[in-house]
XYZ file of C-alpha atoms in Angstrom:
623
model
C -12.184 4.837 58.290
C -10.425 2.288 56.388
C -6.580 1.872 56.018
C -5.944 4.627 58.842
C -3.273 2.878 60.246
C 0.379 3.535 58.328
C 4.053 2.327 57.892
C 6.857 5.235 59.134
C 8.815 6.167 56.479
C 12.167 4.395 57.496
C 10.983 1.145 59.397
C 9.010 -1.851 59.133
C 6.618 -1.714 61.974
C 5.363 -4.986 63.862
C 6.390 -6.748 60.804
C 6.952 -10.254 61.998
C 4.799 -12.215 65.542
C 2.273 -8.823 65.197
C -1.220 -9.186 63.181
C -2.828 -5.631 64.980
C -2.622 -4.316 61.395
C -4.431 -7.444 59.485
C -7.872 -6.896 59.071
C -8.319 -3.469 60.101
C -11.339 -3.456 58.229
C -13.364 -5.916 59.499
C -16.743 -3.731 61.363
C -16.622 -1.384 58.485
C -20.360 -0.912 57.028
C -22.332 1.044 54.614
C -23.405 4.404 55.554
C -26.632 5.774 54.321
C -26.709 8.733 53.272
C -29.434 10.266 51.578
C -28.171 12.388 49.423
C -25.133 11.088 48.290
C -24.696 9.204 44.202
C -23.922 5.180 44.377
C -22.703 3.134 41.475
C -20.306 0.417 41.881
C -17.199 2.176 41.038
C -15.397 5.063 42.683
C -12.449 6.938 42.596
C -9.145 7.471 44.321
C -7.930 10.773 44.249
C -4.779 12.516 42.930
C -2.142 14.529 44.431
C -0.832 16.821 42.005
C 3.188 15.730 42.652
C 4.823 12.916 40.459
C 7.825 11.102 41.934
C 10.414 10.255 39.360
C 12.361 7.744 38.160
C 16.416 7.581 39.375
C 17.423 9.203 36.064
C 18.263 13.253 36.115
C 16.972 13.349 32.909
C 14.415 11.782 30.333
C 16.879 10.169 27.439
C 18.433 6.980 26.522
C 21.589 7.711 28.170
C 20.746 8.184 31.509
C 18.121 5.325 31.337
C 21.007 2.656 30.243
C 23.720 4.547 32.689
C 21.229 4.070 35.201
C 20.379 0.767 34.569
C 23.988 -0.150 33.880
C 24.425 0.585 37.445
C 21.979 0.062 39.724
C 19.632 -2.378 37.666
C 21.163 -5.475 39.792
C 18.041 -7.454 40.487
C 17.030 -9.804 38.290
C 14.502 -12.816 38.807
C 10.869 -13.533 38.965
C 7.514 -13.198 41.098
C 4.972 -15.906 41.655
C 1.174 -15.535 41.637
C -1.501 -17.739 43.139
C -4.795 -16.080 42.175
C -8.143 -17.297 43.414
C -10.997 -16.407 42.302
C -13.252 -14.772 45.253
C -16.369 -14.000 43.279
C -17.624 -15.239 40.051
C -14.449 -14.521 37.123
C -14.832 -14.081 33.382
C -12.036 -12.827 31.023
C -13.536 -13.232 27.466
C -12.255 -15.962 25.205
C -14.221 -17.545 22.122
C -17.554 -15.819 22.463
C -19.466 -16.879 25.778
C -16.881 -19.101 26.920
C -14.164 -18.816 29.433
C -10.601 -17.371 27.902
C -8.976 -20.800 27.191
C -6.628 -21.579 24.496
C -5.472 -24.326 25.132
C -8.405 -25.766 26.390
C -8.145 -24.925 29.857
C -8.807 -21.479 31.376
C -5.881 -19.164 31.769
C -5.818 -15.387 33.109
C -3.858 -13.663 30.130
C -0.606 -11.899 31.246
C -1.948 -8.516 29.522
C -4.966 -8.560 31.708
C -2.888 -9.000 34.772
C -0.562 -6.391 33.962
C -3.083 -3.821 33.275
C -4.306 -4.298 36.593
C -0.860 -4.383 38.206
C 0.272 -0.923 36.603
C -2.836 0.743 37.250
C -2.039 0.368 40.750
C 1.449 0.451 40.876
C 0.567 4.039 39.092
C -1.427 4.741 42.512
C 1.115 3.668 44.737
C 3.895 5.273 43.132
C 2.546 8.164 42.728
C 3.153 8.425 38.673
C 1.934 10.859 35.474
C -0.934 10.737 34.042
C -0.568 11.438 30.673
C -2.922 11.976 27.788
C -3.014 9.095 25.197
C -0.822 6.907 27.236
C -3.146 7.039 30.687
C -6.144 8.579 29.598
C -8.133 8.805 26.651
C -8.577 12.213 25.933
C -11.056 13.650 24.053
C -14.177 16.449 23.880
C -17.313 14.753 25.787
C -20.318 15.620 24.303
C -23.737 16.439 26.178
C -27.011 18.284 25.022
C -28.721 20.215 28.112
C -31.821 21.720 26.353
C -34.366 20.974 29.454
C -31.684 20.494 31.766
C -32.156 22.081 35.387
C -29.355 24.677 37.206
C -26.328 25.727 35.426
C -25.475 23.257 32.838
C -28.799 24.118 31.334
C -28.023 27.694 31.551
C -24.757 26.502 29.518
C -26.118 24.595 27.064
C -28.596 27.584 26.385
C -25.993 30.310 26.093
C -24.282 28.252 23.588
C -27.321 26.997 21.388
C -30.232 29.254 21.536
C -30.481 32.798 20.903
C -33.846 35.161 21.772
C -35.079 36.688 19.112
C -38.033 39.391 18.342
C -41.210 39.358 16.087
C -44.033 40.532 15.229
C -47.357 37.945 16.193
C -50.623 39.506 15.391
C -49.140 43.140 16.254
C -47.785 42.394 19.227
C -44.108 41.970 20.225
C -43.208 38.623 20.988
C -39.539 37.265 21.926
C -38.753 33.624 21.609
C -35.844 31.393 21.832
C -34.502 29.917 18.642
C -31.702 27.240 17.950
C -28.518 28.569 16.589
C -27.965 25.368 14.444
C -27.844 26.250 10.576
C -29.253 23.502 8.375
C -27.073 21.810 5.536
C -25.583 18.695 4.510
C -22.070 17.234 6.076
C -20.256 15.802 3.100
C -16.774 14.024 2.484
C -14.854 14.320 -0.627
C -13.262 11.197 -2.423
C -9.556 11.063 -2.509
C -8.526 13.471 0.149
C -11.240 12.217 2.720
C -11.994 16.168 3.955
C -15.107 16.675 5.508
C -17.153 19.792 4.558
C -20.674 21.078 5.092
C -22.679 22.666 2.337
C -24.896 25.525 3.417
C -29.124 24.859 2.648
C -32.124 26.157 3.977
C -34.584 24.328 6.961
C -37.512 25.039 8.733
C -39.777 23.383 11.614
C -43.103 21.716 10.204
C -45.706 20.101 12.434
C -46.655 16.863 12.025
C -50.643 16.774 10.664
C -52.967 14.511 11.887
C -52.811 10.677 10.512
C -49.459 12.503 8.501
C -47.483 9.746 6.974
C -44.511 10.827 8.864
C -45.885 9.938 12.241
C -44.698 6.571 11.442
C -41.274 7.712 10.712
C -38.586 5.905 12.881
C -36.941 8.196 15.695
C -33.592 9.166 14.355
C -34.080 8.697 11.024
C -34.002 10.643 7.616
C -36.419 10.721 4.463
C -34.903 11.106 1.279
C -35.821 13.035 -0.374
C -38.924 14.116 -0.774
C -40.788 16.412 -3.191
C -42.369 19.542 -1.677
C -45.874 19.653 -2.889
C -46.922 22.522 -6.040
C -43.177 22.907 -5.730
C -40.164 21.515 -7.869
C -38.378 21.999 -4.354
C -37.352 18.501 -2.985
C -36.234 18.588 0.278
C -34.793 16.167 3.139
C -36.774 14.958 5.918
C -34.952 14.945 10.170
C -36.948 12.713 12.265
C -35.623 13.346 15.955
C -38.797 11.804 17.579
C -41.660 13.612 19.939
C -40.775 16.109 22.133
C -42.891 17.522 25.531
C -43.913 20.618 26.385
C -46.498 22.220 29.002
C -49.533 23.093 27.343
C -49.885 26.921 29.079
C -53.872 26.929 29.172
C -54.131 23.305 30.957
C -50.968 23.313 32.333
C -50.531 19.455 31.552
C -47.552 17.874 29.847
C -48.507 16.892 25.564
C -46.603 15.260 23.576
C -45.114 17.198 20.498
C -44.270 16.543 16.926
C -41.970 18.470 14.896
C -39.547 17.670 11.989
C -37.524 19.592 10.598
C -36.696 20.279 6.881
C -33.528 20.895 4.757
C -33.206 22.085 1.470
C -31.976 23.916 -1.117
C -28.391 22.791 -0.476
C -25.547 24.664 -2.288
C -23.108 22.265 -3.255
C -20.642 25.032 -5.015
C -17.135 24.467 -4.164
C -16.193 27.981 -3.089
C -19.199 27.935 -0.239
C -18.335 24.750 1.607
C -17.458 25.285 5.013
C -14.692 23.251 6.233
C -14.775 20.566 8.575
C -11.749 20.356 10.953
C -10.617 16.804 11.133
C -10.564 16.615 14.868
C -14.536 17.939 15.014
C -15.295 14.714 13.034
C -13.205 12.017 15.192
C -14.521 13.851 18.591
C -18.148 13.326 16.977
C -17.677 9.712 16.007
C -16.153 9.045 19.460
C -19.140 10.363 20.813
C -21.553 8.709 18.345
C -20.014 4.926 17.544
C -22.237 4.150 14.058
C -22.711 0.282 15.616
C -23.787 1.406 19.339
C -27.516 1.329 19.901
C -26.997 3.103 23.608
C -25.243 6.035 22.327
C -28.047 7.571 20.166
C -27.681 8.928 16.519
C -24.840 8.525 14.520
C -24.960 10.563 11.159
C -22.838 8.050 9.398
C -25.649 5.335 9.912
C -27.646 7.900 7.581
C -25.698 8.902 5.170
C -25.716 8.094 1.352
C -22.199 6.838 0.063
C -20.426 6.493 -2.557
C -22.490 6.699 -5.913
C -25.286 7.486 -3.910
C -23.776 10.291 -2.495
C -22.808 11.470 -6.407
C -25.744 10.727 -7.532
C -27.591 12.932 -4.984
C -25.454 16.046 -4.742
C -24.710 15.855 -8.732
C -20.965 16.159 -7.844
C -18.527 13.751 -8.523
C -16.044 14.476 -6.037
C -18.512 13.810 -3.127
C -18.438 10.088 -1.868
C -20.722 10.707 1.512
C -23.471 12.964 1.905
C -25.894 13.579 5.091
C -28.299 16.143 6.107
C -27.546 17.926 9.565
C -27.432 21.044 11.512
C -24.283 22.855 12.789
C -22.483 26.086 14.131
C -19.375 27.913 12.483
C -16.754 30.194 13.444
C -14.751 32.291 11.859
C -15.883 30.427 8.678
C -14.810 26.591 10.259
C -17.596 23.939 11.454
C -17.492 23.771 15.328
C -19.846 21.267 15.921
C -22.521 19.286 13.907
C -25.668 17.001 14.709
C -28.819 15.663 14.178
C -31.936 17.983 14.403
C -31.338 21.617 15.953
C -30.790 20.696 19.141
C -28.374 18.283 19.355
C -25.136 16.976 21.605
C -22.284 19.535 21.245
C -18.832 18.869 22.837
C -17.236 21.044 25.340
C -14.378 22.975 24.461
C -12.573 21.463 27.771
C -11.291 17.713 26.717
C -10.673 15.683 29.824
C -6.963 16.031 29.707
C -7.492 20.204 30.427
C -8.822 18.844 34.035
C -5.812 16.997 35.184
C -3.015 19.288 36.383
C 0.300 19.808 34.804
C 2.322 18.415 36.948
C 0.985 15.010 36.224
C 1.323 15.391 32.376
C 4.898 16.697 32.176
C 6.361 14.600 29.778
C 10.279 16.187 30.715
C 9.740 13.539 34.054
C 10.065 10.140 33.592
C 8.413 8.173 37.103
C 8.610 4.689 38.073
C 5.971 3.407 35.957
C 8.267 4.374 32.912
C 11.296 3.469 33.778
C 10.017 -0.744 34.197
C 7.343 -0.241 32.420
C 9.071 1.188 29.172
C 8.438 4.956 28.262
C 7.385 5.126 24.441
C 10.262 5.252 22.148
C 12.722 5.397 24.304
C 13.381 2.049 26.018
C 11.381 -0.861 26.652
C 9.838 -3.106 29.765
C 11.952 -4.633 32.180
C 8.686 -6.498 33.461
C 7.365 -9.364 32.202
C 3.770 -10.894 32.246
C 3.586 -14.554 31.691
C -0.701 -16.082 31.315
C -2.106 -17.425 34.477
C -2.860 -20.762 34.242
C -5.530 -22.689 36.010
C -4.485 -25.137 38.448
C -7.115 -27.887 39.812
C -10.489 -29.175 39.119
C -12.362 -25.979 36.751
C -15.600 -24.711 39.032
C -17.902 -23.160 36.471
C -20.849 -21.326 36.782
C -24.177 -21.776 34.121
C -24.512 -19.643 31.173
C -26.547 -16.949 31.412
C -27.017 -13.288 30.147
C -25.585 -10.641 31.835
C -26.997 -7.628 33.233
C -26.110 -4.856 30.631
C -22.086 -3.801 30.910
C -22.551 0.100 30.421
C -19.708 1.466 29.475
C -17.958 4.372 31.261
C -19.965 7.328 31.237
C -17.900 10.710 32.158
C -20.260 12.882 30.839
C -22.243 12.642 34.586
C -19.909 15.786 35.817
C -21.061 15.134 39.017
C -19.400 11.838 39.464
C -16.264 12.420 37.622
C -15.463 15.723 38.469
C -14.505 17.335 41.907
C -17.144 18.759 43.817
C -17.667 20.946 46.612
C -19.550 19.230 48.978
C -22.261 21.105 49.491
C -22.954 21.880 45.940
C -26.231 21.711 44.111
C -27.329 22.340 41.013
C -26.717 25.789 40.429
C -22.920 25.478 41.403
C -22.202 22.206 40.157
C -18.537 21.751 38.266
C -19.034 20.872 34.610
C -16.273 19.596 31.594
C -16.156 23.419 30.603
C -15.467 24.821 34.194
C -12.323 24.971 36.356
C -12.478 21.447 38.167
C -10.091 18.376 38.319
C -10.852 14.964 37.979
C -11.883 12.522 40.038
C -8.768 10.207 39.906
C -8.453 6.693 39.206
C -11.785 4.712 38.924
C -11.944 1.260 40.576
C -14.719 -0.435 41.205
C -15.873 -1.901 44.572
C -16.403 -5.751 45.339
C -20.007 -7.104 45.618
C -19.355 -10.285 47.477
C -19.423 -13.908 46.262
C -23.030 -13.856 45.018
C -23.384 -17.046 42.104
C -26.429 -15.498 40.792
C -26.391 -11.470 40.875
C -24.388 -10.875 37.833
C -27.357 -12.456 35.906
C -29.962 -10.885 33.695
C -33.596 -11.339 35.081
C -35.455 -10.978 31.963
C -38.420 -10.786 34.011
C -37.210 -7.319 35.031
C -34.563 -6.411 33.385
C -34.460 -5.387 29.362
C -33.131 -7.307 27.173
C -30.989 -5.306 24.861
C -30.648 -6.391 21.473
C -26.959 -7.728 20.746
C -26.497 -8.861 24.093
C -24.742 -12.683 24.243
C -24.238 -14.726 26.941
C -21.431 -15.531 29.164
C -20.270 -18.548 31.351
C -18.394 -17.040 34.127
C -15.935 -19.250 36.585
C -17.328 -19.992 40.424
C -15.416 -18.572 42.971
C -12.575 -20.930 44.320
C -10.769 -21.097 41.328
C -6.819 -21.351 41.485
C -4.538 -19.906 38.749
C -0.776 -19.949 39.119
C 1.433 -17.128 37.310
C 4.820 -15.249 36.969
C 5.828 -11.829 36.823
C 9.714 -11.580 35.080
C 11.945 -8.855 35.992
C 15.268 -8.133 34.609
C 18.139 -6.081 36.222
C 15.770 -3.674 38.359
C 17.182 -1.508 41.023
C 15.753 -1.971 44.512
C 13.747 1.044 44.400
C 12.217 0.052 41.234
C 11.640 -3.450 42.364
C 10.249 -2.632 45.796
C 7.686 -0.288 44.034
C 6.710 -3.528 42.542
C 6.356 -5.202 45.065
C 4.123 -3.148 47.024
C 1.239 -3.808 44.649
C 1.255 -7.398 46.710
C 2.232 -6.155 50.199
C -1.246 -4.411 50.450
C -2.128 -7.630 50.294
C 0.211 -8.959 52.808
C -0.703 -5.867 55.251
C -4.139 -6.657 55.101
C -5.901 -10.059 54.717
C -8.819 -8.062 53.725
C -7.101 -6.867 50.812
C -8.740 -8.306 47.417
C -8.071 -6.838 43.349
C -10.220 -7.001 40.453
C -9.051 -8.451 37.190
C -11.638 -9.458 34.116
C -14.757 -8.299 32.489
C -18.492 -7.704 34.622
C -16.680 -5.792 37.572
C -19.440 -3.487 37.187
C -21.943 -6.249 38.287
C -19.574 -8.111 40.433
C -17.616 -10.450 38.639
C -13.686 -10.132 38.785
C -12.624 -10.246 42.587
C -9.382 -11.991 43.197
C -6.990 -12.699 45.846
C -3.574 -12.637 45.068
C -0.797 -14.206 47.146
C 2.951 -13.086 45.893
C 6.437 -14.347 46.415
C 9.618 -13.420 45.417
C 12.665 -15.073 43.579
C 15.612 -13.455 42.829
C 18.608 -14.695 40.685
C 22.451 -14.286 40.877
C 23.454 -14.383 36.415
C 26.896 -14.606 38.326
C 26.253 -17.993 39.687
C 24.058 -18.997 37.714
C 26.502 -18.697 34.485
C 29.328 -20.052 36.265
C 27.137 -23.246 36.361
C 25.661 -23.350 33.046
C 27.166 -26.516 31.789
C 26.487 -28.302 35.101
C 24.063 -31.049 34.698
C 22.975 -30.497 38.646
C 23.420 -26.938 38.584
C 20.795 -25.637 36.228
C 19.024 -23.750 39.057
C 22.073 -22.328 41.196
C 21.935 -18.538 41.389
C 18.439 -19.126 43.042
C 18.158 -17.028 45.987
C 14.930 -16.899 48.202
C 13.399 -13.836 47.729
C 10.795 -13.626 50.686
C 13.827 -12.233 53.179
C 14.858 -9.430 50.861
C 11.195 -8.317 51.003
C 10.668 -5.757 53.956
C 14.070 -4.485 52.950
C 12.556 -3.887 49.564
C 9.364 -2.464 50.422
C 11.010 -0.193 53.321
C 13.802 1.252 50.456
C 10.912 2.011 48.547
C 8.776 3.787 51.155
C 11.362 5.816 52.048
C 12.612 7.364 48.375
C 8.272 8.055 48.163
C 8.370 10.131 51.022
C 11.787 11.974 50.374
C 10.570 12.648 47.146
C 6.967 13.742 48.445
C 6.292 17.365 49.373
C 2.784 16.107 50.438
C 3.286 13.129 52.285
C 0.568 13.051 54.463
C -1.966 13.778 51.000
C -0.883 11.157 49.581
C -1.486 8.751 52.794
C -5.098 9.781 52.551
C -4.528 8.826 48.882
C -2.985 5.339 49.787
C -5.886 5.178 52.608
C -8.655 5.921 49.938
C -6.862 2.732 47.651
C -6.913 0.215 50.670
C -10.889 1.008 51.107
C -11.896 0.497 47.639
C -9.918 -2.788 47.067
C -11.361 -4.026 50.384
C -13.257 -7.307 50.741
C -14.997 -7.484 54.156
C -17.159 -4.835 53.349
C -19.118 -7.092 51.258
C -19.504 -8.918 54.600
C -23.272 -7.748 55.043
C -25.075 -8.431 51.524
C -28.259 -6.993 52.472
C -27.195 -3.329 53.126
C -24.049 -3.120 50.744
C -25.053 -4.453 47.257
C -27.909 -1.284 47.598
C -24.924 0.929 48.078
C -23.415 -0.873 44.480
C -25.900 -0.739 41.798
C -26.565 2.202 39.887
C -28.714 4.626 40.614
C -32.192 4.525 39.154
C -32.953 6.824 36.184
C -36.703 7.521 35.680
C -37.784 6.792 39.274
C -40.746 8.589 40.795
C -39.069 8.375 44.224
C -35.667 8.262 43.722
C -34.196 11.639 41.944
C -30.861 11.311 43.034
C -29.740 10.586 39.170
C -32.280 13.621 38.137
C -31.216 16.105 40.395
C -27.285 15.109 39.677
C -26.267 13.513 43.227
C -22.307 13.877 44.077
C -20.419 10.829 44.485
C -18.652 11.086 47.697
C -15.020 9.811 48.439
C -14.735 6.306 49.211
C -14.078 6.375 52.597
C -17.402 8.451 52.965
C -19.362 5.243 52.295
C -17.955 3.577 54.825
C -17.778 3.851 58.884
């Protein structure tokens, strides 16, 4: 297993003249296992303990009595970062993240990546809005298998009995109510205004066959009728015909009208239904289906259609109430709904206690209170640029949590039936890093041979690996703690030669692995004022850095562990980190990059994706 070997608490072991510990990872190599998820990214888990900060208390006054007296290190950390796989950080459209002219790494990006893992290492909250986004995910199980179809089911169908030909017949129905989501001008409330629907069947060479999937028709006359009424085009639909048992294609719209637009029957809309549902469906994102808003009519078109001047956005949908409030709303009567779980409701409370303020606050900053004491200054490149051609990209899918079975704990053994899903007891994964791929020039690159071209996509022009940038991290007046928990982001590297981080867009596909090389600086403000005016003494106060190090790092180590109840969790924690941000398993191309790519959806062999395959811990993957 990787990263199984560990520092004692209190001492420094085989520090200096001993390299047994570099490279510890060197025969690791993929595992197959058959029925096991892969995707490039994976997760290392939580412990449900935060270590705080040095202050008794969360306020001003303790931070700047702390700070006051034990904030006595002040100086500066030095970066060489080389690029060990293809790099891009986007700048002016396909181009490199230059400037001024010449590629730089900006200090942002590098402290995004330096806090996410000094989070990990310190053991720190994780806090809605500040380390997650939290939010309702959406999902629509209508034909899926196991429990989260049952779910889905229970919570948008209902059976109901009639009467067919004198027999008793009992069929499911959707529980989605037809009418028309509208906003009103001035206040911006949203509202939906009860109407009437019904299924029709699409004729033979009907008109509407033609109609565009997710798409409305407005409106349109009924025929001997002076009823006009709104068209829902949601696309064909399959079901088993039951006397040839094959698989047909079916074509159904659905139908709205009669609205009542009357003030006193509009149902409200809770504002935080409608942000959840634009989270879910962004209005300029092709890959995340529907979006009502791309629909709508606005503004005088909206008046103009509902007759009522106080309505500046109008669309027709389908949607549940309770208790006389909108829950949910969609396109067509079977559409996403959200959980009633938001992702925040899976992390324990422990980690979100907001009375704690841990490491990453106190140098950091903690919101309102008090500011960094870390500073991120831009890479900048050093040497002759390498660059790599332009070229498409393969498609950078954004995160997608919805897949329970990969963000959610598991039991091992589960399978469909007992699966965890977003509105069950589970926890989350942890923090999601992504594995490196190796130094491959060309496997980041669209094959549009095989691959899909998605409209919108632009290209990129990555760096080559081999690439040298040269930064600084500023600190001011950080106790030792505080600056050894710094430091020990870069001493994984310095433990382990095999040790690698991602920075940069495509890490998905490969792009972003870096080595990082530190060193430490610190300055005496004593000194170094008490020369000030000295033409040759501009730089006294200096002190090298590099022998204060393992005395850092060990001070560190041992206020984690004091302040640990589960020590030996969170080595397995710190064990799981070590694996993930490890390069030499990359080592063997041929039967790793497999074990990166995502899995295949659609694939007559392959049902891994289908039949919701767990993603195993890190070390799992690895022997």
């Amino acid at each position: 297993m990787a990263g199984n070997n560990y520092r004692g608490n209190n001492s420094r072991n085989n520090r200096n003249g001993n390299n047994n510990r570099r490279g510890n990872h060197n025969n690791n190599t993929p595992v197959s296992v058959e029925r096991n998820a892969e995707a490039p990214y994976n997760f290392v888990p939580l412990i449900s303990e935060v270590v705080a900060g040095e202050i008794a208390e969360v306020s001003q006054a303790a931070y700047k009595e702390h700070v006051l007296a034990h904030g006595k290190n002040t100086g500066y950390i030095d970066l060489e970062i080389t690029s060990k796989s293809p790099l891009f950080i986007g700048g002016n459209g396909e181009k490199f993240f230059a400037p001024s002219g010449k590629p730089m790494i900006p200090g942002s990006s590098i402290r995004g990546m330096v806090k996410n893992l000094f989070k990990i290492i310190t053991c720190g909250s994780m806090r809605p809005g500040e380390d997650i986004e939290d939010k309702h995910l959406y999902s629509r199980g209508m034909a899926a298998k196991g429990n989260f179809g049952k779910y889905y089911s229970e919570r948008m169908s209902e059976m109901k009995t009639f009467t067919n030909d004198g027999k008793q017949v009992r069929k499911s129905f959707s529980k989605a109510q037809p009418g028309f989501l509208i906003k009103l001008k001035g206040t911006g409330e949203y509202y939906v205004c009860p109407a009437q629907g019904k299924k029709v069947k699409y004729e033979e060479n009907d008109r509407r066959r033609s109609a565009k999937k997710g798409s409305v028709t407005w409106p349109v006359k009924k025929e001997d009728t002076d009823i006009y009424r709104c068209e829902i085009h949601t696309g064909k639909m399959t079901h088993k015909d039951k006397k040839t048992g094959r698989f047909e294609d079916k074509w159904i719209y659905y139908t709205i009208f009669s609205p009542d637009w009357r003030k006193e029957n509009r149902i409200p809309v809770p504002s935080e239904v409608v942000r959840d549902y634009d989270n879910d469906h962004p209005a300029n994102d092709k890959l995340k289906g529907i979006s009502l808003r791309a629909l709508a009519k606005k503004d005088n078109e909206a008046a103009g259609f509902t007759h009522c001047k106080d309505i500046d956005f109008v669309v027709p949908c389908c949607y549940l109430a309770e208790d006389g409030v909108v829950q949910h709303f969609g396109h067509g009567l079977h559409y996403r709904i959200p959980y009633k779980k938001s992702i925040a409701d899976h992390i324990s409370k422990n980690l979100k206690d907001e009375s704690v303020a841990d490491l990453s606050d106190m140098i950091f900053g903690r919101r309102e209170l008090w500011g960094s004491r870390v500073f991120f200054e831009d890479a900048l490149h050093d040497g002759t640029v390498k660059k790599l051609g332009s070229s498409l990209t393969h498609p950078l899918l954004s995160p997608k949590p919805t897949s329970f079975q990969l963000y959610l704990e598991q039991s091992p053994d589960a399978d469909m039936n007992t699966l965890k899903h977003w509105d069950e007891e589970a926890k989350i994964r942890g923090y999601k890093l992504y594995w490196h791929q190796g130094n491959n020039e060309n496997q980041w690159q669209l094959n549009k041979n095989k691959d899909k071209v998605i409209d919108g996509m632009k290209p990129i022009e990555p760096l080559a690996a081999n690439n040298l940038f040269k930064g600084r991290i500023r600190f001011s007046n950080l106790s030792d703690v505080e600056l050894g928990a710094l430091l020990a982001v870069f001493d994984l590297a310095r433990q382990d030669e095999n040790i690698c981080y991602k920075l940069g867009m495509g890490k998905s596909i490969g792009l972003g692995s870096v080595e990082i090389s530190a060193s430490l600086h610190l300055i005496d403000e004593a000194a170094r004022y008490g020369c000030m005016f000295d033409a040759d003494g501009m730089a006294a106060g200096d002190a090298d850095g590099e022998k204060q190090w393992d005395r850092l790092i060990s001070g560190f180590e041992a206020y984690r562990a004091q302040h640990l109840q589960r020590e030996k969790a969170f080595q397995k924690v710190l064990s799981e980190l070590k694996t993930m941000l490890d390069w030499s398993v990359t080592k063997n191309q041929a039967k790793w990059l497999p074990k990166m790519a995502y899995m295949p959806i659609g694939d007559k062999t392959d049902h891994r994706y289908r039949d919701r395959a767990i993603l195993k811990k890190p070390s799992e993957y690895i022997q």
